[in-house]
PDB file of C-alpha atoms and ligand atoms in Angstrom:
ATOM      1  CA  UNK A  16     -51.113  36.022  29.653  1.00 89.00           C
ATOM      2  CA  UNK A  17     -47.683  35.030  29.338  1.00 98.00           C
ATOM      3  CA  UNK A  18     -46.420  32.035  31.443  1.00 98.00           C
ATOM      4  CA  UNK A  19     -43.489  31.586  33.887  1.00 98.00           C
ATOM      5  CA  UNK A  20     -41.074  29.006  32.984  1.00 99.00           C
ATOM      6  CA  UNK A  21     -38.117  27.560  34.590  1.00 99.00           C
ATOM      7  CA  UNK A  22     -36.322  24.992  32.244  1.00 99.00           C
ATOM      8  CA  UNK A  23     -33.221  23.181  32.891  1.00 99.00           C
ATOM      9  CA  UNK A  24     -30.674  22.244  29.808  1.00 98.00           C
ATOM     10  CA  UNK A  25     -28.654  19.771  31.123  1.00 99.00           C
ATOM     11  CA  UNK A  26     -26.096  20.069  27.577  1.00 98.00           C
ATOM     12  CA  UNK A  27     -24.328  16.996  27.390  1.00 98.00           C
ATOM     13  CA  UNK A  28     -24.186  15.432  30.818  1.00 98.00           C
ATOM     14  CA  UNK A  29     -24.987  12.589  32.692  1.00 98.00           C
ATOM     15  CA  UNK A  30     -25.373   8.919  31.812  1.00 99.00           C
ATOM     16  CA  UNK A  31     -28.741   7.307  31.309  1.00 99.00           C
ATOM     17  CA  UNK A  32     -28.724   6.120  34.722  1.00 98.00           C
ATOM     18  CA  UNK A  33     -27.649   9.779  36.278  1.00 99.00           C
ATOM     19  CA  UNK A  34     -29.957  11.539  33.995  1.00 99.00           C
ATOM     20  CA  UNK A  35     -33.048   8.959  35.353  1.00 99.00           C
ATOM     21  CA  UNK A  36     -32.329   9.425  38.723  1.00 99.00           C
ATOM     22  CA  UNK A  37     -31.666  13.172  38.364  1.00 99.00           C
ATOM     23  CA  UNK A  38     -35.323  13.680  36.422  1.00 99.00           C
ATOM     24  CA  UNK A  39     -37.174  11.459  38.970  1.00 98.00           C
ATOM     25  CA  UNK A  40     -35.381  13.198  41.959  1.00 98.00           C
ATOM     26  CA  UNK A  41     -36.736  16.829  40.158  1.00 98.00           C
ATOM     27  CA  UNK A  42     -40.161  15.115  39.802  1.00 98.00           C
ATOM     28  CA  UNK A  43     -40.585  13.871  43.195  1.00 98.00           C
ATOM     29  CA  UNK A  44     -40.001  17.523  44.408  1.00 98.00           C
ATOM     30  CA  UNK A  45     -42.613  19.254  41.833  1.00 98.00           C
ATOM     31  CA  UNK A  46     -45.337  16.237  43.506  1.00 98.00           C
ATOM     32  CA  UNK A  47     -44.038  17.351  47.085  1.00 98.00           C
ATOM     33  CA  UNK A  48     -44.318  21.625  46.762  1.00 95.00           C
ATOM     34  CA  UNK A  49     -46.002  22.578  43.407  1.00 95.00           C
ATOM     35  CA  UNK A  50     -44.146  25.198  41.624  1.00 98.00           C
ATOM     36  CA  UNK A  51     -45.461  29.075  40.469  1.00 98.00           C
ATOM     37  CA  UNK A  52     -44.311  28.416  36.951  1.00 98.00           C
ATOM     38  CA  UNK A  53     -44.092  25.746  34.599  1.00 98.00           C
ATOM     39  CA  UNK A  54     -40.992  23.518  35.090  1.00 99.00           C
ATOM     40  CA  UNK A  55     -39.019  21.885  32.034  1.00 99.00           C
ATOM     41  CA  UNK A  56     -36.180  19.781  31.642  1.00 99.00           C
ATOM     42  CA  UNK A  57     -34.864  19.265  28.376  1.00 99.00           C
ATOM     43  CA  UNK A  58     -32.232  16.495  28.184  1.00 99.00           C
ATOM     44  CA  UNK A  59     -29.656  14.664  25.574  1.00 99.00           C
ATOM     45  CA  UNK A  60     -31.778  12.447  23.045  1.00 99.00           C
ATOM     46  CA  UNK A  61     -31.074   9.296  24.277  1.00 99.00           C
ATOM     47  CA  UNK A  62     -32.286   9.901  27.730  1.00 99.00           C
ATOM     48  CA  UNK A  63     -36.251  11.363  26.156  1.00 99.00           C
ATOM     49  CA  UNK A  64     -37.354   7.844  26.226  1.00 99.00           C
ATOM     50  CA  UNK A  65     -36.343   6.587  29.909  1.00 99.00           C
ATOM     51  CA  UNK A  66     -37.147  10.196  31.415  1.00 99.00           C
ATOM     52  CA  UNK A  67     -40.882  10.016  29.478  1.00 99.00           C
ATOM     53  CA  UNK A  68     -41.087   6.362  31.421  1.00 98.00           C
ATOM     54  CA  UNK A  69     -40.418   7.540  34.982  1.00 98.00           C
ATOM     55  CA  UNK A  70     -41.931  11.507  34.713  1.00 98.00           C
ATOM     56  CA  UNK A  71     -45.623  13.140  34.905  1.00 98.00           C
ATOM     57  CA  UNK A  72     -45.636  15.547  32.038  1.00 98.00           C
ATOM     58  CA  UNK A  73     -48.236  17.349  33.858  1.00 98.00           C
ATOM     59  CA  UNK A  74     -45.778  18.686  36.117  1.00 98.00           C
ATOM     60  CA  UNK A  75     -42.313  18.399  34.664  1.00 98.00           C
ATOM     61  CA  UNK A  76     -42.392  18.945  30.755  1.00 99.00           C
ATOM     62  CA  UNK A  77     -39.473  16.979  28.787  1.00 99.00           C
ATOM     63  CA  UNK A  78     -37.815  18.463  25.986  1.00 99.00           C
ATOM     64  CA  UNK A  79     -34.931  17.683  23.631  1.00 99.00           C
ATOM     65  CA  UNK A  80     -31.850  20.435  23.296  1.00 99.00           C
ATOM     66  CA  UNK A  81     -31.600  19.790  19.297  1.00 99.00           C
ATOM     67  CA  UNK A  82     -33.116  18.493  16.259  1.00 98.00           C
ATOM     68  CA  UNK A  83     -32.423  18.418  12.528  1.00 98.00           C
ATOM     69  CA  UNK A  84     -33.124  20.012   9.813  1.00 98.00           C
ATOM     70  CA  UNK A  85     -34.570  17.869   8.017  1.00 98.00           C
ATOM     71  CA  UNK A  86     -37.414  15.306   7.480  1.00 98.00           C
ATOM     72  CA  UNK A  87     -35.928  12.339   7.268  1.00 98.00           C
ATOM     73  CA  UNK A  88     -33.498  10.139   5.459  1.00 98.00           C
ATOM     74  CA  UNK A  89     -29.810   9.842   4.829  1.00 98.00           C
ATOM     75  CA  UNK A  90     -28.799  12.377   7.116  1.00 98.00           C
ATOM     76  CA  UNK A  91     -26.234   9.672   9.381  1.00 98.00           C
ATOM     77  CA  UNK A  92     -26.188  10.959  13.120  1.00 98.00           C
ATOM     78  CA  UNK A  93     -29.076  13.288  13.282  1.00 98.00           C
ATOM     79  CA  UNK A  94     -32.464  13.365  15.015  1.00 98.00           C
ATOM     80  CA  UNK A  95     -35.685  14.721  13.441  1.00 99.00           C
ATOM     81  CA  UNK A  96     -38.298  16.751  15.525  1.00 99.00           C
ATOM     82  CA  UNK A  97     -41.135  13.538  14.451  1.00 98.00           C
ATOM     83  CA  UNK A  98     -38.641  11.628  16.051  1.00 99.00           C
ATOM     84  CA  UNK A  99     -38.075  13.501  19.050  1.00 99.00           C
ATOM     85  CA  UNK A 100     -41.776  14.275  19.239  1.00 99.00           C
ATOM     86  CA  UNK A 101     -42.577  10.348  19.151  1.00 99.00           C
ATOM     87  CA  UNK A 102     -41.041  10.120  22.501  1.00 99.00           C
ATOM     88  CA  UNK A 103     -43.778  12.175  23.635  1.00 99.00           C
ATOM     89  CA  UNK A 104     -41.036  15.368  24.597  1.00 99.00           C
ATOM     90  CA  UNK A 105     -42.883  18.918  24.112  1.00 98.00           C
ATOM     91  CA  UNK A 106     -39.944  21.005  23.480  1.00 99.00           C
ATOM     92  CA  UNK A 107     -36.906  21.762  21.865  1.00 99.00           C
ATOM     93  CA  UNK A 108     -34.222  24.390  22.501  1.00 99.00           C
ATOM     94  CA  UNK A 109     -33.120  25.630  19.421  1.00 99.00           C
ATOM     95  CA  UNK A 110     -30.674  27.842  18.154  1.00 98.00           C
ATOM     96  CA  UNK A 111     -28.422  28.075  21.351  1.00 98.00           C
ATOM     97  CA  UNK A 112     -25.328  29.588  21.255  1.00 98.00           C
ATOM     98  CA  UNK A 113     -23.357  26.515  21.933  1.00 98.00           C
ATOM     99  CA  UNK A 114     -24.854  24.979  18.546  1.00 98.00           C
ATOM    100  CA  UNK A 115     -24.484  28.449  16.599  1.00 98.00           C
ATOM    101  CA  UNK A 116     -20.789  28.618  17.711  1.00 97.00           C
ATOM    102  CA  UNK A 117     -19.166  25.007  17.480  1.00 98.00           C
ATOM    103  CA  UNK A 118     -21.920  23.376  15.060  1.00 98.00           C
ATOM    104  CA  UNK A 119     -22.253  26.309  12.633  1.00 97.00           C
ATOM    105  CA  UNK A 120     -25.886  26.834  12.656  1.00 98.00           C
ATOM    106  CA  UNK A 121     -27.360  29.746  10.843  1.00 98.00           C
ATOM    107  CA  UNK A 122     -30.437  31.722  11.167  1.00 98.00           C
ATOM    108  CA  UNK A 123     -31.030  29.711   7.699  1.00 98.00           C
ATOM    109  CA  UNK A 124     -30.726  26.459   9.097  1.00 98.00           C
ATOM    110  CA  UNK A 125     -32.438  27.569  12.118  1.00 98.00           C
ATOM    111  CA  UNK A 126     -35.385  28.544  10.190  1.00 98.00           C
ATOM    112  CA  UNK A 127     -35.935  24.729   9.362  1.00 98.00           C
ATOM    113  CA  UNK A 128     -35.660  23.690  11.960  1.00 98.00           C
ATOM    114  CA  UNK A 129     -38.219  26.040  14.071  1.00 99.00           C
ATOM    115  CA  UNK A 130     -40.627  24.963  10.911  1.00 98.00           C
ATOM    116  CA  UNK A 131     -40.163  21.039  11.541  1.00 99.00           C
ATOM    117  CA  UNK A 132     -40.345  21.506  15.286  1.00 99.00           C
ATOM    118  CA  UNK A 133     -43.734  23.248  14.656  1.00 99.00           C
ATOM    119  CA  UNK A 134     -44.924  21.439  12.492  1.00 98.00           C
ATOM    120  CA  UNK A 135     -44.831  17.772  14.494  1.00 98.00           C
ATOM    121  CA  UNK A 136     -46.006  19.590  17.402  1.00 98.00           C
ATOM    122  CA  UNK A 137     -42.752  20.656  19.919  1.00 99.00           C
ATOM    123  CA  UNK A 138     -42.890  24.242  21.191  1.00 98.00           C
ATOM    124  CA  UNK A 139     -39.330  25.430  20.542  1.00 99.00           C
ATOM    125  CA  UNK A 140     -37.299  27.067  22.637  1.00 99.00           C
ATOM    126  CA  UNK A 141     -35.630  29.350  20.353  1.00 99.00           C
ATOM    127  CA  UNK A 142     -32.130  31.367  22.183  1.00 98.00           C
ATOM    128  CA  UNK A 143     -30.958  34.258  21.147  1.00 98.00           C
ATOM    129  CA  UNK A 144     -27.574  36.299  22.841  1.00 98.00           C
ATOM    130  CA  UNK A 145     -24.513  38.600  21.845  1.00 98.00           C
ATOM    131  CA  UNK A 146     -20.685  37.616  22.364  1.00 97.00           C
ATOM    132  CA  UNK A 147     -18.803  39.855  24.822  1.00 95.00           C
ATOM    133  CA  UNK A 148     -16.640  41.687  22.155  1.00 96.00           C
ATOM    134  CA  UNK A 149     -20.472  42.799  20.871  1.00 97.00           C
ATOM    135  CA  UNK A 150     -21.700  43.381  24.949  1.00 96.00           C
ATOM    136  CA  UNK A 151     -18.402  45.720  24.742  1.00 94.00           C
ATOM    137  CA  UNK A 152     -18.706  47.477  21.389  1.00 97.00           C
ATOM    138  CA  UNK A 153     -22.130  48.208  22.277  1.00 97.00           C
ATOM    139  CA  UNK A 154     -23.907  46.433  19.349  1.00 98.00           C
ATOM    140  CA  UNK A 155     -25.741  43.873  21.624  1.00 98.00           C
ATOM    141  CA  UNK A 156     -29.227  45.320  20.885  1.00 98.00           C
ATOM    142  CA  UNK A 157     -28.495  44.917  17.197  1.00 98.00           C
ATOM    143  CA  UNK A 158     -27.197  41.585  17.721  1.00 98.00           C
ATOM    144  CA  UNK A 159     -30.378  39.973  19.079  1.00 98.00           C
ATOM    145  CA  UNK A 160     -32.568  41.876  16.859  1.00 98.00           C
ATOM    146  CA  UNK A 161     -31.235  40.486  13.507  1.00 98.00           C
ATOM    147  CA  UNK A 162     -31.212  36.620  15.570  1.00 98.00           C
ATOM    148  CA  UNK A 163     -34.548  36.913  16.258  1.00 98.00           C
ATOM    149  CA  UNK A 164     -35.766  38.709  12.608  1.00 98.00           C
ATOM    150  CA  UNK A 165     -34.073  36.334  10.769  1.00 98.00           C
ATOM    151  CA  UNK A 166     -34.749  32.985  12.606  1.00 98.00           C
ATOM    152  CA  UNK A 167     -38.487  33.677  13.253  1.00 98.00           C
ATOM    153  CA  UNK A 168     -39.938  36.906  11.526  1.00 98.00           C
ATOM    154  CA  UNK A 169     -40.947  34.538   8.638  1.00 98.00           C
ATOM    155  CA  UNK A 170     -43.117  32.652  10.621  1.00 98.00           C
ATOM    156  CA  UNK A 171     -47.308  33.977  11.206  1.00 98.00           C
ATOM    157  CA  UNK A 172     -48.592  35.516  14.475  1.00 98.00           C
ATOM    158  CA  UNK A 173     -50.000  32.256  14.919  1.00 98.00           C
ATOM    159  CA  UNK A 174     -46.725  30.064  14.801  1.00 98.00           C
ATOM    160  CA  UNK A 175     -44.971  33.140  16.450  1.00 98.00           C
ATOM    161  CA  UNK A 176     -47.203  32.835  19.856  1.00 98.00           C
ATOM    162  CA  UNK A 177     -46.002  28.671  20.015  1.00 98.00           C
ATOM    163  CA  UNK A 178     -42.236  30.363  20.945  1.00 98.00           C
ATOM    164  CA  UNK A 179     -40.650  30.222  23.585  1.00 99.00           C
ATOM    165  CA  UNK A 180     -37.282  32.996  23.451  1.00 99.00           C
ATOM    166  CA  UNK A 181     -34.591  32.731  25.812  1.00 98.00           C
ATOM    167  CA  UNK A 182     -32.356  35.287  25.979  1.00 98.00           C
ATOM    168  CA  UNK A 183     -28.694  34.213  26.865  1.00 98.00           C
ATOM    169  CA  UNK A 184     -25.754  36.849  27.041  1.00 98.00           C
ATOM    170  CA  UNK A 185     -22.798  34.191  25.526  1.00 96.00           C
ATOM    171  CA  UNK A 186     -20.493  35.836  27.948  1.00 96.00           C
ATOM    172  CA  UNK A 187     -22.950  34.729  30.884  1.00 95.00           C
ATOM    173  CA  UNK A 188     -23.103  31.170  29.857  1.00 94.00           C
ATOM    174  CA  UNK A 189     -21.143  28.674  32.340  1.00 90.00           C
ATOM    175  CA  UNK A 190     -18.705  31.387  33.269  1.00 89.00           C
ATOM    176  CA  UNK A 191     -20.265  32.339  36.677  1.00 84.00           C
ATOM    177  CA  UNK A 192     -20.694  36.055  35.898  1.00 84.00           C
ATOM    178  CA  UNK A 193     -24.658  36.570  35.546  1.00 87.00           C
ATOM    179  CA  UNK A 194     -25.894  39.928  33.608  1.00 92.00           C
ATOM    180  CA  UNK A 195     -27.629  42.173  36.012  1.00 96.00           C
ATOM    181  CA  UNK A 196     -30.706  42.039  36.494  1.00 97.00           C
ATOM    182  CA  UNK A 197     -31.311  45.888  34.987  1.00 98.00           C
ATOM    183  CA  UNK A 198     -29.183  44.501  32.074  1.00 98.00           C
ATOM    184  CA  UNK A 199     -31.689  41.381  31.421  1.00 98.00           C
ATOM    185  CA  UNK A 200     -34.415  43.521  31.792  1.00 98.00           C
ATOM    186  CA  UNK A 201     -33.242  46.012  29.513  1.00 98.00           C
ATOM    187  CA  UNK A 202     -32.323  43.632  26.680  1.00 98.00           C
ATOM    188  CA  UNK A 203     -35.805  41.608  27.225  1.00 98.00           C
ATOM    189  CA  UNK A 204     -38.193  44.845  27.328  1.00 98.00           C
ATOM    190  CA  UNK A 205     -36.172  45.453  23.925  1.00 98.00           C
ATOM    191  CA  UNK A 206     -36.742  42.109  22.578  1.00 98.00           C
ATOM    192  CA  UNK A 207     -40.276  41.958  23.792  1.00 98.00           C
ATOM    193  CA  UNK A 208     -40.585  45.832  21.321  1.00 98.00           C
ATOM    194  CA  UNK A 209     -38.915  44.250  18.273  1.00 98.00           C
ATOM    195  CA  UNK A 210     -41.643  41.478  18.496  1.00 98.00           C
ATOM    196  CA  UNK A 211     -44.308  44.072  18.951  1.00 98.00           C
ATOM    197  CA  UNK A 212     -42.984  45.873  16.010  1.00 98.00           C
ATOM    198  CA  UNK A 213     -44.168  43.400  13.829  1.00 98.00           C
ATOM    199  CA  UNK A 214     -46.520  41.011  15.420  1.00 98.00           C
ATOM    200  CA  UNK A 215     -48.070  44.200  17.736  1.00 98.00           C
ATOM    201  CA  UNK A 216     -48.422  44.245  21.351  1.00 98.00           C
ATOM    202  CA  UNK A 217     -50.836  41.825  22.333  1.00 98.00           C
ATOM    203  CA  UNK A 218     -48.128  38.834  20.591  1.00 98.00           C
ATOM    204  CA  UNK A 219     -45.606  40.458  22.410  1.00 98.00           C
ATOM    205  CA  UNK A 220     -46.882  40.816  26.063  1.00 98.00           C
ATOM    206  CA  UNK A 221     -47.825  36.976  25.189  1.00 98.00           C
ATOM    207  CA  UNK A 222     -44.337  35.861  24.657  1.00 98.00           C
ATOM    208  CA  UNK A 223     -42.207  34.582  27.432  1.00 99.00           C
ATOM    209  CA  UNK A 224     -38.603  35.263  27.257  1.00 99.00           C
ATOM    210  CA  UNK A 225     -36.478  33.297  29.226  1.00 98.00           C
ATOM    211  CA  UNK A 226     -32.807  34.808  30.868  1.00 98.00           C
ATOM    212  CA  UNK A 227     -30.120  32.004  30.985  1.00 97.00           C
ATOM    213  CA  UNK A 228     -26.605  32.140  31.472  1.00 97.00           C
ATOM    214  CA  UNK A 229     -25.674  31.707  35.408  1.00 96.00           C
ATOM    215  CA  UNK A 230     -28.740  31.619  36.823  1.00 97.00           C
ATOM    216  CA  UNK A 231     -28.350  30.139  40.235  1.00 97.00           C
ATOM    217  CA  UNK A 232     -30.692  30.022  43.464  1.00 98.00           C
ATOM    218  CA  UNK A 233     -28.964  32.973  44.855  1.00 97.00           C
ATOM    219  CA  UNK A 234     -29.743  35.649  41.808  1.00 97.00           C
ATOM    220  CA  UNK A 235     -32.705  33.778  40.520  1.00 98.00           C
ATOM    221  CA  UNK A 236     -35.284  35.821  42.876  1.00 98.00           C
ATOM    222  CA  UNK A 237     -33.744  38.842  41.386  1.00 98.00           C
ATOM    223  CA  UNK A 238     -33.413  38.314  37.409  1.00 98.00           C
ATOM    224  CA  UNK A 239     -37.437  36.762  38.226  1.00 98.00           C
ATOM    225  CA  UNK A 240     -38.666  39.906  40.081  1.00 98.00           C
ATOM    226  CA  UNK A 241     -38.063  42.270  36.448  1.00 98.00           C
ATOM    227  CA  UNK A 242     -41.369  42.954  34.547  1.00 98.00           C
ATOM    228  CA  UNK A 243     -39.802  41.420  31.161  1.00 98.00           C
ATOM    229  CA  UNK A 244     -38.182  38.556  32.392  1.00 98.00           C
ATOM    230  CA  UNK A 245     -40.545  35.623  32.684  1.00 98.00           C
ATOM    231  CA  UNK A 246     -38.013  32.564  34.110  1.00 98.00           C
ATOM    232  CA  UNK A 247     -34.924  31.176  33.154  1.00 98.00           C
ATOM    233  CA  UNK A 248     -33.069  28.479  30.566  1.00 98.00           C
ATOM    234  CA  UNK A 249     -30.825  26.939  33.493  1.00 98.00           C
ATOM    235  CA  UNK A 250     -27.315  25.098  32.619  1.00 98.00           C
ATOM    236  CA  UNK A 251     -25.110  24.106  35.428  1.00 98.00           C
ATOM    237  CA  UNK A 252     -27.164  24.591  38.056  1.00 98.00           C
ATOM    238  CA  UNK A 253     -30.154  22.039  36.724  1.00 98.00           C
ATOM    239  CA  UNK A 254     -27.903  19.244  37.030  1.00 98.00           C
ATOM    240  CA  UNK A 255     -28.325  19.403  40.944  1.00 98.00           C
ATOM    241  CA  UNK A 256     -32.283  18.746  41.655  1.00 98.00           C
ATOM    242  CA  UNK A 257     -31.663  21.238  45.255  1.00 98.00           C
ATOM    243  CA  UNK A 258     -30.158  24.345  42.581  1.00 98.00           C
ATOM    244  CA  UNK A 259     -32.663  23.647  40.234  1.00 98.00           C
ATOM    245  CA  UNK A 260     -35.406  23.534  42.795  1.00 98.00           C
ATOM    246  CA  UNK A 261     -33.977  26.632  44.658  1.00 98.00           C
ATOM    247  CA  UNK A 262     -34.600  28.285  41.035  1.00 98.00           C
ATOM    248  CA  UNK A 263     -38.085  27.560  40.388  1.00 98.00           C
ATOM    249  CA  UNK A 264     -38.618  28.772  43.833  1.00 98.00           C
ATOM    250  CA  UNK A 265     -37.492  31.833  43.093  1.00 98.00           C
ATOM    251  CA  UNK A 266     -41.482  32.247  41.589  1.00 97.00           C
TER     252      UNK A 266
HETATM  253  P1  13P B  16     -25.218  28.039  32.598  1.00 87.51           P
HETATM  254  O1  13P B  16     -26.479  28.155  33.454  1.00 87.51           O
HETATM  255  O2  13P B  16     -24.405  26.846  32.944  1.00 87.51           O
HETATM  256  O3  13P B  16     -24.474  29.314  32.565  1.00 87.51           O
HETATM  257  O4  13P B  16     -25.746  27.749  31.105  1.00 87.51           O
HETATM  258  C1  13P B  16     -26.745  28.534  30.579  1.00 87.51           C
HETATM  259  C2  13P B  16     -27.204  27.932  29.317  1.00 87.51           C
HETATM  260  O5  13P B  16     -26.471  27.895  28.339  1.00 87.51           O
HETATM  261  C3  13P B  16     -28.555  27.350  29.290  1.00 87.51           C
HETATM  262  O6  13P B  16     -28.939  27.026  27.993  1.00 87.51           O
END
């Protein structure tokens, strides 16, 4: 059975301080009311070591929102997965749109990276999503298919089932106007066919696809309640522990 998740990707905000207090505040809650889904929080790469030191990874899983490449070596400024997985994080959202669109990452480079994250252990979180000009031409299926055939179809059934997909409409993200729920659901029951296509149904009805891209408390309930859609990769609103925590309520 596929699980529920509710992650939080906090981009690049908060100090070290903030981002402590923020990931303690988010724990205390989980220890208080325990959640219907698995909870994540992945968070900028200098803040995996002090959020490891004041979090139970039994009930709020810590991942990173990058990683490189590569192995190691003279690669100035970047962070391998061993690295990121030697701070004891589980995850590691890869592939957003964010990184595709300012930081040129290809389905190529992408590749590598899902490899390296696998291979040191991490359970990527790999995101997937059309631009509005492809929403509006009507190519959005098309889109998403080729993302997710070219930045994971190489990998085996095994490797497959350690994905997590998140499915994030680039015209959604940060802008306050949420897809439907009838449009997530639409687009994930697709996505959840191409996988079956070539992994078969039982991989598919195994993999959870996230939504993201304004997800708030108030259409959370909503987006949750559609058979395809198994929880949500949460931006703005996981930087406030009460939004974040009216989310994973939402299960
Ligand atoms: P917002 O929730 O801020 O729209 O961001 C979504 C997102 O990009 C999560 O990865």
């Amino acid at each position: 059975m596929r699980k529920n998740i509710v992650a939080g990707n906090w981009k690049m905000n908060t100090t070290v301080a903030e981002g402590v207090a923020l990931a303690k505040e988010v724990n205390e809650a989980l220890k208080a009311e325990k959640a219907n889904c698995d909870v994540v929080i992945c968070v900028p790469f200098t803040h995996l070591c002090p959020v490891a030191a004041v979090i139970d990874q039994t009930v709020l899983g810590l991942g990173a929102e990058n990683c490189a490449d590569h192995t190691s070596g003279a690669y100035t400024g970047e962070v391998s997965a061993s690295m990121v997985a030697s701070t004891t994080a589980k995850y590691v959202i890869l592939g957003h749109s964010e990184r595709r669109q300012y930081y040129g990452e290809t389905s190529e480079t992408l590749r590598e990276k899902v490899a390296l994250a696998l291979a040191n252990g991490l359970k990527p979180i790999f995101c997937i999503g059309e631009v509005l000009a492809e929403r509006e031409n009507g190519t959005y299926n098309e889109v998403v298919r080729r993302q997710v055939e070219e930045g994971l179809f190489n990998l085996s059934a095994e490797d497959f089932g350690k994905i997590i997909l998140a499915y994030e409409p680039v015209w959604a993200i940060g802008t306050g106007k949420t897809a439907t729920a009838e449009q997530a659901e639409d687009m994930h029951a697709f996505i959840r066919g191409v996988i079956a296509e070539k992994y078969g149904k039982e991989v598919a009805e195994n993999t959870s696809i996230l939504y993201g891209g304004s997800c708030k408390p108030s259409n959370a309930a909503e987006l949750f309640a559609k058979p395809d859609v198994d929880g949500g990769l949460i931006g703005g609103a996981s930087l406030k522990c009460a939004d974040f925590m009216g989310i994973v309520k939402a299960f």
